[in-house]
Amino acid sequence: MKVLVAAPLHEKAIEVLKNAGFEVLYEEYPDEGRLIGLVGDVDAIIVRSKPKVTRKVIEAAPKLKVIGRAGVGLDNIDLEAAKERGIKVVNSPGASSRSVAELVLALMFNVARKVAFADRKMREGVWAKKQCMGIELEGKTLGIVGFGRIGYQIAKIAKALGMNVLLYDPYPNEERAKEVGGKFVDLETLLRESDVVTLHVPLIDATYHLINEERLRLMKPTAILINAARGAVVDTEALVKALQEGWIAGAGLDVFEEEPLPKDHPLTKLNNVVLTPHIGASTVEAQMRAGVQVAEQIVEILRG
Ligand code: NAD
């Protein structure tokens, strides 16, 4: 059996494949032409968000039985073409949940205590003690919009911090809510009552600009908004206005409607915003888990 690893993969994942007796061929991000040349005799391909596994690539791989995506999101794989040939597609959606949750906590504390702002001022030689009055998170209300894998991880940490947890999800998991001491409410109530609102919904038609001007206006003027889901879940223009005009107090953003965020974007001019470049899943542990989970599924499938 031969596996083509077409994107950087944790060494533990490579080990899983080799221990199963598979031959591993590695080439980082080959383009379509090169990929077509490589897949002639492979049984499996592993990719990340790149390279693209197109219909042409699939047609050039007569032995292909499984495509592995280390991570979430399958938009770089032609699922229709794979299905037609009976090729299985596997991924590792839960591998980064804890990492995203921990980044969300980092953003929450950072905005609440103005850490990034203070750091910028220190580097300018300014001792900005007076401008850095913050708030504690204990006793505050955290509103989690989308109570799935990541939302649940955040709720567990929030409970340990002594925060009250409000939840909004059209498919409520009451058992998990009970476990974290969270309460399901409608979105408007969550926005009105939360001191911190964090978004963990997939980007679908129903969640495009879910947080728009009208909903931002429902939030407390002291509230913080965190978005580590997808940029387009928030109407950026409305958010900039909300932050400039003080409808809310601050925001922590890991994702943007346009990525990379353009250099002079209005968000970069605001002191009450903390920005990170889509690094929710960027931890050693998440990358290792993503690779190993995909490799293990491939071993299982190829061994039948
Ligand atoms: P998940 O599928 O486990 O959870 C999503 C939850 O959202 C589900 O419970 C679902 O019922 C709920 N939902 C669906 N439509 C909704 C709506 N209209 N309103 C409220 N809730 C709704 O997904 P997850 O693993 O928790 O990931 C959530 C999102 O986080 C992903 O879709 C992805 O966009 C994003 N993500 C970001 C990073 C990053 O690097 N920042 C990394 C991984 C995932």
GROMACS .gro file of C-alpha atoms and ligand atoms in nm:
model
  348
    1MET     CA    1   0.000   0.000   0.000
    2LYS     CA    2   0.128   0.347  -0.086
    3VAL     CA    3   0.022   0.672   0.077
    4LEU     CA    4   0.100   1.013  -0.071
    5VAL     CA    5   0.138   1.280   0.196
    6ALA     CA    6   0.092   1.604   0.001
    7ALA     CA    7   0.109   1.854   0.288
    8PRO     CA    8   0.316   1.891   0.608
    9LEU     CA    9   0.210   1.621   0.854
   10HIS     CA   10   0.319   1.557   1.214
   11GLU     CA   11   0.590   1.291   1.240
   12LYS     CA   12   0.369   1.083   1.472
   13ALA     CA   13   0.113   1.056   1.190
   14ILE     CA   14   0.383   0.941   0.947
   15GLU     CA   15   0.485   0.683   1.208
   16VAL     CA   16   0.127   0.549   1.224
   17LEU     CA   17   0.134   0.492   0.847
   18LYS     CA   18   0.481   0.336   0.846
   19ASN     CA   19   0.402   0.110   1.144
   20ALA     CA   20   0.106  -0.022   0.945
   21GLY     CA   21   0.357  -0.128   0.679
   22PHE     CA   22   0.261   0.138   0.424
   23GLU     CA   23   0.506   0.305   0.190
   24VAL     CA   24   0.494   0.681   0.248
   25LEU     CA   25   0.570   0.926  -0.030
   26TYR     CA   26   0.605   1.290   0.081
   27GLU     CA   27   0.586   1.603  -0.129
   28GLU     CA   28   0.475   1.940   0.009
   29TYR     CA   29   0.188   2.110  -0.176
   30PRO     CA   30   0.238   1.981  -0.533
   31ASP     CA   31   0.037   2.173  -0.795
   32GLU     CA   32  -0.234   1.994  -0.994
   33GLY     CA   33  -0.003   1.887  -1.277
   34ARG     CA   34   0.257   1.746  -1.038
   35LEU     CA   35  -0.011   1.579  -0.823
   36ILE     CA   36  -0.150   1.401  -1.131
   37GLY     CA   37   0.200   1.268  -1.194
   38LEU     CA   38   0.233   1.144  -0.834
   39VAL     CA   39  -0.100   0.963  -0.778
   40GLY     CA   40  -0.077   0.692  -1.046
   41ASP     CA   41  -0.014   0.408  -0.799
   42VAL     CA   42  -0.121   0.545  -0.460
   43ASP     CA   43  -0.394   0.396  -0.238
   44ALA     CA   44  -0.440   0.707  -0.024
   45ILE     CA   45  -0.366   1.080  -0.032
   46ILE     CA   46  -0.334   1.306   0.273
   47VAL     CA   47  -0.379   1.683   0.237
   48ARG     CA   48  -0.450   1.984   0.459
   49SER     CA   49  -0.641   2.290   0.329
   50LYS     CA   50  -0.404   2.252   0.030
   51PRO     CA   51  -0.337   2.107  -0.227
   52LYS     CA   52  -0.661   2.072  -0.424
   53VAL     CA   53  -0.774   1.718  -0.498
   54THR     CA   54  -0.963   1.786  -0.821
   55ARG     CA   55  -1.162   1.552  -1.046
   56LYS     CA   56  -0.858   1.532  -1.276
   57VAL     CA   57  -0.637   1.420  -0.986
   58ILE     CA   58  -0.893   1.158  -0.882
   59GLU     CA   59  -0.924   1.032  -1.241
   60ALA     CA   60  -0.545   0.995  -1.257
   61ALA     CA   61  -0.545   0.770  -0.947
   62PRO     CA   62  -0.699   0.430  -1.038
   63LYS     CA   63  -0.599   0.264  -0.707
   64LEU     CA   64  -0.713   0.551  -0.483
   65LYS     CA   65  -0.940   0.432  -0.199
   66VAL     CA   66  -0.925   0.711   0.056
   67ILE     CA   67  -0.849   1.083   0.080
   68GLY     CA   68  -0.752   1.216   0.424
   69ARG     CA   69  -0.783   1.581   0.523
   70ALA     CA   70  -0.583   1.661   0.836
   71GLY     CA   71  -0.814   1.921   0.990
   72VAL     CA   72  -1.167   2.048   0.919
   73GLY     CA   73  -1.326   2.177   0.597
   74LEU     CA   74  -1.333   1.969   0.279
   75ASP     CA   75  -1.364   2.248   0.023
   76ASN     CA   76  -1.033   2.160  -0.148
   77ILE     CA   77  -1.156   1.807  -0.229
   78ASP     CA   78  -1.393   1.727  -0.518
   79LEU     CA   79  -1.635   1.525  -0.303
   80GLU     CA   80  -1.866   1.449  -0.595
   81ALA     CA   81  -1.585   1.295  -0.801
   82ALA     CA   82  -1.467   1.095  -0.497
   83LYS     CA   83  -1.821   0.967  -0.430
   84GLU     CA   84  -1.868   0.855  -0.789
   85ARG     CA   85  -1.561   0.633  -0.755
   86GLY     CA   86  -1.654   0.510  -0.405
   87ILE     CA   87  -1.346   0.679  -0.258
   88LYS     CA   88  -1.382   0.751   0.114
   89VAL     CA   89  -1.299   1.098   0.248
   90VAL     CA   90  -1.193   1.129   0.613
   91ASN     CA   91  -1.095   1.427   0.829
   92SER     CA   92  -1.035   1.521   1.192
   93PRO     CA   93  -1.296   1.782   1.291
   94GLY     CA   94  -1.245   1.763   1.667
   95ALA     CA   95  -0.866   1.772   1.666
   96SER     CA   96  -0.836   2.147   1.719
   97SER     CA   97  -1.137   2.215   1.944
   98ARG     CA   98  -0.937   2.257   2.266
   99SER     CA   99  -0.679   2.476   2.090
  100VAL     CA  100  -0.945   2.708   1.949
  101ALA     CA  101  -1.112   2.721   2.292
  102GLU     CA  102  -0.783   2.817   2.460
  103LEU     CA  103  -0.721   3.091   2.201
  104VAL     CA  104  -1.070   3.226   2.270
  105LEU     CA  105  -0.985   3.243   2.641
  106ALA     CA  106  -0.657   3.417   2.555
  107LEU     CA  107  -0.849   3.676   2.351
  108MET     CA  108  -1.109   3.722   2.626
  109PHE     CA  109  -0.846   3.791   2.892
  110ASN     CA  110  -0.645   4.003   2.652
  111VAL     CA  111  -0.938   4.233   2.569
  112ALA     CA  112  -1.064   4.238   2.931
  113ARG     CA  113  -0.720   4.343   3.062
  114LYS     CA  114  -0.603   4.542   2.756
  115VAL     CA  115  -0.285   4.335   2.734
  116ALA     CA  116  -0.207   4.402   2.366
  117PHE     CA  117  -0.275   4.774   2.406
  118ALA     CA  118  -0.053   4.793   2.716
  119ASP     CA  119   0.223   4.605   2.534
  120ARG     CA  120   0.206   4.843   2.236
  121LYS     CA  121   0.227   5.142   2.468
  122MET     CA  122   0.524   4.995   2.661
  123ARG     CA  123   0.713   4.959   2.333
  124GLU     CA  124   0.640   5.326   2.258
  125GLY     CA  125   0.790   5.412   2.597
  126VAL     CA  126   0.447   5.502   2.742
  127TRP     CA  127   0.351   5.380   3.093
  128ALA     CA  128  -0.025   5.363   3.019
  129LYS     CA  129  -0.139   5.252   3.365
  130LYS     CA  130  -0.438   5.488   3.379
  131GLN     CA  131  -0.569   5.380   3.037
  132CYS     CA  132  -0.546   5.012   3.127
  133MET     CA  133  -0.830   4.971   3.376
  134GLY     CA  134  -0.977   4.628   3.308
  135ILE     CA  135  -1.249   4.392   3.424
  136GLU     CA  136  -1.244   4.047   3.589
  137LEU     CA  137  -1.412   3.754   3.419
  138GLU     CA  138  -1.522   3.573   3.735
  139GLY     CA  139  -1.894   3.629   3.796
  140LYS     CA  140  -1.947   3.766   3.445
  141THR     CA  141  -2.184   3.612   3.191
  142LEU     CA  142  -2.040   3.438   2.887
  143GLY     CA  143  -2.273   3.391   2.588
  144ILE     CA  144  -2.173   3.106   2.359
  145VAL     CA  145  -2.335   3.120   2.015
  146GLY     CA  146  -2.305   2.768   1.867
  147PHE     CA  147  -2.268   2.502   2.135
  148GLY     CA  148  -2.080   2.234   1.938
  149ARG     CA  149  -1.733   2.091   1.990
  150ILE     CA  150  -1.553   2.422   2.045
  151GLY     CA  151  -1.840   2.589   2.232
  152TYR     CA  152  -1.847   2.297   2.475
  153GLN     CA  153  -1.471   2.318   2.543
  154ILE     CA  154  -1.505   2.690   2.615
  155ALA     CA  155  -1.801   2.634   2.845
  156LYS     CA  156  -1.599   2.384   3.051
  157ILE     CA  157  -1.321   2.640   3.104
  158ALA     CA  158  -1.571   2.921   3.167
  159LYS     CA  159  -1.736   2.714   3.440
  160ALA     CA  160  -1.398   2.665   3.609
  161LEU     CA  161  -1.346   3.044   3.594
  162GLY     CA  162  -1.672   3.102   3.779
  163MET     CA  163  -1.851   3.257   3.481
  164ASN     CA  164  -2.225   3.218   3.417
  165VAL     CA  165  -2.282   3.049   3.083
  166LEU     CA  166  -2.564   3.129   2.840
  167LEU     CA  167  -2.598   2.919   2.526
  168TYR     CA  168  -2.769   2.961   2.191
  169ASP     CA  169  -2.793   2.676   1.940
  170PRO     CA  170  -3.083   2.567   1.718
  171TYR     CA  171  -2.996   2.206   1.808
  172PRO     CA  172  -2.957   2.227   2.187
  173ASN     CA  173  -2.766   1.950   2.362
  174GLU     CA  174  -2.928   1.972   2.706
  175GLU     CA  175  -2.710   1.703   2.863
  176ARG     CA  176  -2.389   1.886   2.780
  177ALA     CA  177  -2.543   2.215   2.887
  178LYS     CA  178  -2.623   2.065   3.226
  179GLU     CA  179  -2.268   1.933   3.258
  180VAL     CA  180  -2.122   2.285   3.218
  181GLY     CA  181  -2.398   2.459   3.412
  182GLY     CA  182  -2.509   2.646   3.098
  183LYS     CA  183  -2.857   2.767   3.011
  184PHE     CA  184  -3.009   2.776   2.662
  185VAL     CA  185  -3.175   3.107   2.573
  186ASP     CA  186  -3.274   3.276   2.246
  187LEU     CA  187  -3.008   3.476   2.061
  188GLU     CA  188  -3.152   3.816   2.154
  189THR     CA  189  -3.154   3.732   2.527
  190LEU     CA  190  -2.798   3.601   2.502
  191LEU     CA  191  -2.679   3.921   2.334
  192ARG     CA  192  -2.860   4.145   2.583
  193GLU     CA  193  -2.740   3.964   2.896
  194SER     CA  194  -2.382   3.858   2.817
  195ASP     CA  195  -2.066   4.041   2.921
  196VAL     CA  196  -1.868   3.839   2.669
  197VAL     CA  197  -2.020   3.690   2.352
  198THR     CA  198  -1.821   3.426   2.164
  199LEU     CA  199  -1.916   3.281   1.824
  200HIS     CA  200  -1.878   2.912   1.734
  201VAL     CA  201  -2.119   2.850   1.449
  202PRO     CA  202  -2.029   2.714   1.106
  203LEU     CA  203  -2.044   2.965   0.820
  204ILE     CA  204  -2.365   2.872   0.636
  205ASP     CA  205  -2.641   3.083   0.478
  206ALA     CA  206  -2.821   3.109   0.813
  207THR     CA  207  -2.509   3.240   0.993
  208TYR     CA  208  -2.380   3.484   0.728
  209HIS     CA  209  -2.368   3.823   0.906
  210LEU     CA  210  -2.554   3.665   1.200
  211ILE     CA  211  -2.402   3.941   1.411
  212ASN     CA  212  -2.520   4.249   1.225
  213GLU     CA  213  -2.585   4.611   1.324
  214GLU     CA  214  -2.921   4.536   1.483
  215ARG     CA  215  -2.779   4.256   1.699
  216LEU     CA  216  -2.466   4.450   1.794
  217ARG     CA  217  -2.696   4.723   1.922
  218LEU     CA  218  -2.856   4.471   2.159
  219MET     CA  219  -2.525   4.407   2.336
  220LYS     CA  220  -2.415   4.588   2.653
  221PRO     CA  221  -2.187   4.890   2.602
  222THR     CA  222  -1.942   4.711   2.835
  223ALA     CA  223  -1.954   4.383   2.639
  224ILE     CA  224  -1.676   4.208   2.450
  225LEU     CA  225  -1.730   4.015   2.125
  226ILE     CA  226  -1.500   3.727   2.030
  227ASN     CA  227  -1.500   3.575   1.681
  228ALA     CA  228  -1.288   3.265   1.618
  229ALA     CA  229  -1.548   3.099   1.390
  230ARG     CA  230  -1.546   3.254   1.042
  231GLY     CA  231  -1.509   3.622   0.951
  232ALA     CA  232  -1.838   3.648   0.762
  233VAL     CA  233  -2.044   3.544   1.066
  234VAL     CA  234  -2.000   3.910   1.167
  235ASP     CA  235  -2.084   4.214   0.953
  236THR     CA  236  -1.740   4.377   0.976
  237GLU     CA  237  -1.859   4.722   0.875
  238ALA     CA  238  -2.119   4.722   1.153
  239LEU     CA  239  -1.862   4.588   1.401
  240VAL     CA  240  -1.616   4.868   1.320
  241LYS     CA  241  -1.897   5.120   1.379
  242ALA     CA  242  -1.993   4.948   1.706
  243LEU     CA  243  -1.634   4.963   1.830
  244GLN     CA  244  -1.577   5.322   1.715
  245GLU     CA  245  -1.903   5.450   1.862
  246GLY     CA  246  -1.893   5.246   2.183
  247TRP     CA  247  -2.201   5.027   2.136
  248ILE     CA  248  -1.972   4.753   2.271
  249ALA     CA  249  -1.645   4.782   2.464
  250GLY     CA  250  -1.409   4.562   2.267
  251ALA     CA  251  -1.349   4.265   2.042
  252GLY     CA  252  -1.106   3.978   1.996
  253LEU     CA  253  -1.088   3.849   1.639
  254ASP     CA  254  -0.906   3.551   1.492
  255VAL     CA  255  -1.099   3.539   1.163
  256PHE     CA  256  -1.192   3.802   0.906
  257GLU     CA  257  -1.418   3.849   0.605
  258GLU     CA  258  -1.101   3.908   0.404
  259GLU     CA  259  -0.793   3.704   0.493
  260PRO     CA  260  -0.518   3.810   0.522
  261LEU     CA  261  -0.664   4.124   0.678
  262PRO     CA  262  -0.561   4.419   0.454
  263LYS     CA  263  -0.277   4.623   0.607
  264ASP     CA  264  -0.469   4.945   0.668
  265HIS     CA  265  -0.805   4.792   0.756
  266PRO     CA  266  -1.010   5.008   0.999
  267LEU     CA  267  -0.990   4.728   1.260
  268THR     CA  268  -0.614   4.779   1.281
  269LYS     CA  269  -0.671   5.141   1.390
  270LEU     CA  270  -0.881   5.054   1.694
  271ASN     CA  271  -0.723   5.019   2.038
  272ASN     CA  272  -1.012   4.814   2.181
  273VAL     CA  273  -0.956   4.524   1.940
  274VAL     CA  274  -0.715   4.233   1.962
  275LEU     CA  275  -0.633   4.068   1.630
  276THR     CA  276  -0.474   3.731   1.555
  277PRO     CA  277  -0.413   3.582   1.206
  278HIS     CA  278  -0.649   3.277   1.209
  279ILE     CA  279  -0.434   3.080   1.453
  280GLY     CA  280  -0.709   2.898   1.642
  281ALA     CA  281  -0.581   2.556   1.541
  282SER     CA  282  -0.214   2.652   1.536
  283THR     CA  283  -0.079   2.447   1.823
  284VAL     CA  284   0.161   2.155   1.830
  285GLU     CA  285  -0.105   1.939   1.995
  286ALA     CA  286  -0.384   2.021   1.747
  287GLN     CA  287  -0.158   1.957   1.448
  288MET     CA  288  -0.039   1.627   1.595
  289ARG     CA  289  -0.395   1.514   1.676
  290ALA     CA  290  -0.521   1.613   1.330
  291GLY     CA  291  -0.248   1.412   1.157
  292VAL     CA  292  -0.270   1.105   1.379
  293GLN     CA  293  -0.652   1.085   1.363
  294VAL     CA  294  -0.647   1.097   0.983
  295ALA     CA  295  -0.360   0.846   0.959
  296GLU     CA  296  -0.542   0.603   1.190
  297GLN     CA  297  -0.861   0.624   0.984
  298ILE     CA  298  -0.663   0.561   0.666
  299VAL     CA  299  -0.497   0.254   0.818
  300GLU     CA  300  -0.836   0.120   0.920
  301ILE     CA  301  -0.988   0.174   0.576
  302LEU     CA  302  -0.694   0.037   0.374
  303ARG     CA  303  -0.672  -0.271   0.594
  304GLY     CA  304  -1.042  -0.326   0.531
  305NAD     P1  305  -1.952   2.204   1.549
  305NAD     O1  306  -2.017   2.159   1.424
  305NAD     O2  307  -1.911   2.103   1.649
  305NAD     O3  308  -2.047   2.310   1.623
  305NAD     C1  309  -2.117   2.410   1.557
  305NAD     C2  310  -2.246   2.434   1.635
  305NAD     O4  311  -2.313   2.544   1.576
  305NAD     C3  312  -2.342   2.314   1.632
  305NAD     O5  313  -2.381   2.279   1.764
  305NAD     C4  314  -2.461   2.367   1.551
  305NAD     O6  315  -2.585   2.313   1.594
  305NAD     C5  316  -2.452   2.515   1.578
  305NAD     N1  317  -2.523   2.597   1.481
  305NAD     C6  318  -2.553   2.572   1.353
  305NAD     N2  319  -2.623   2.673   1.300
  305NAD     C7  320  -2.639   2.765   1.397
  305NAD     C8  321  -2.703   2.891   1.405
  305NAD     N3  322  -2.767   2.942   1.300
  305NAD     N4  323  -2.699   2.958   1.521
  305NAD     C9  324  -2.634   2.906   1.629
  305NAD     N5  325  -2.573   2.786   1.628
  305NAD    C10  326  -2.575   2.718   1.513
  305NAD     O7  327  -1.827   2.292   1.503
  305NAD     P2  328  -1.698   2.328   1.589
  305NAD     O8  329  -1.595   2.222   1.571
  305NAD     O9  330  -1.737   2.370   1.725
  305NAD    O10  331  -1.645   2.454   1.505
  305NAD    C11  332  -1.722   2.574   1.494
  305NAD    C12  333  -1.662   2.662   1.386
  305NAD    O11  334  -1.534   2.708   1.429
  305NAD    C13  335  -1.629   2.588   1.255
  305NAD    O12  336  -1.741   2.580   1.170
  305NAD    C14  337  -1.520   2.671   1.196
  305NAD    O13  338  -1.577   2.768   1.110
  305NAD    C15  339  -1.457   2.739   1.317
  305NAD     N6  340  -1.317   2.700   1.340
  305NAD    C16  341  -1.224   2.798   1.349
  305NAD    C17  342  -1.091   2.767   1.372
  305NAD    C18  343  -0.985   2.874   1.384
  305NAD    O14  344  -0.871   2.849   1.353
  305NAD     N7  345  -1.020   2.993   1.430
  305NAD    C19  346  -1.052   2.631   1.384
  305NAD    C20  347  -1.150   2.533   1.376
  305NAD    C21  348  -1.282   2.568   1.353
   0.00000   0.00000   0.00000
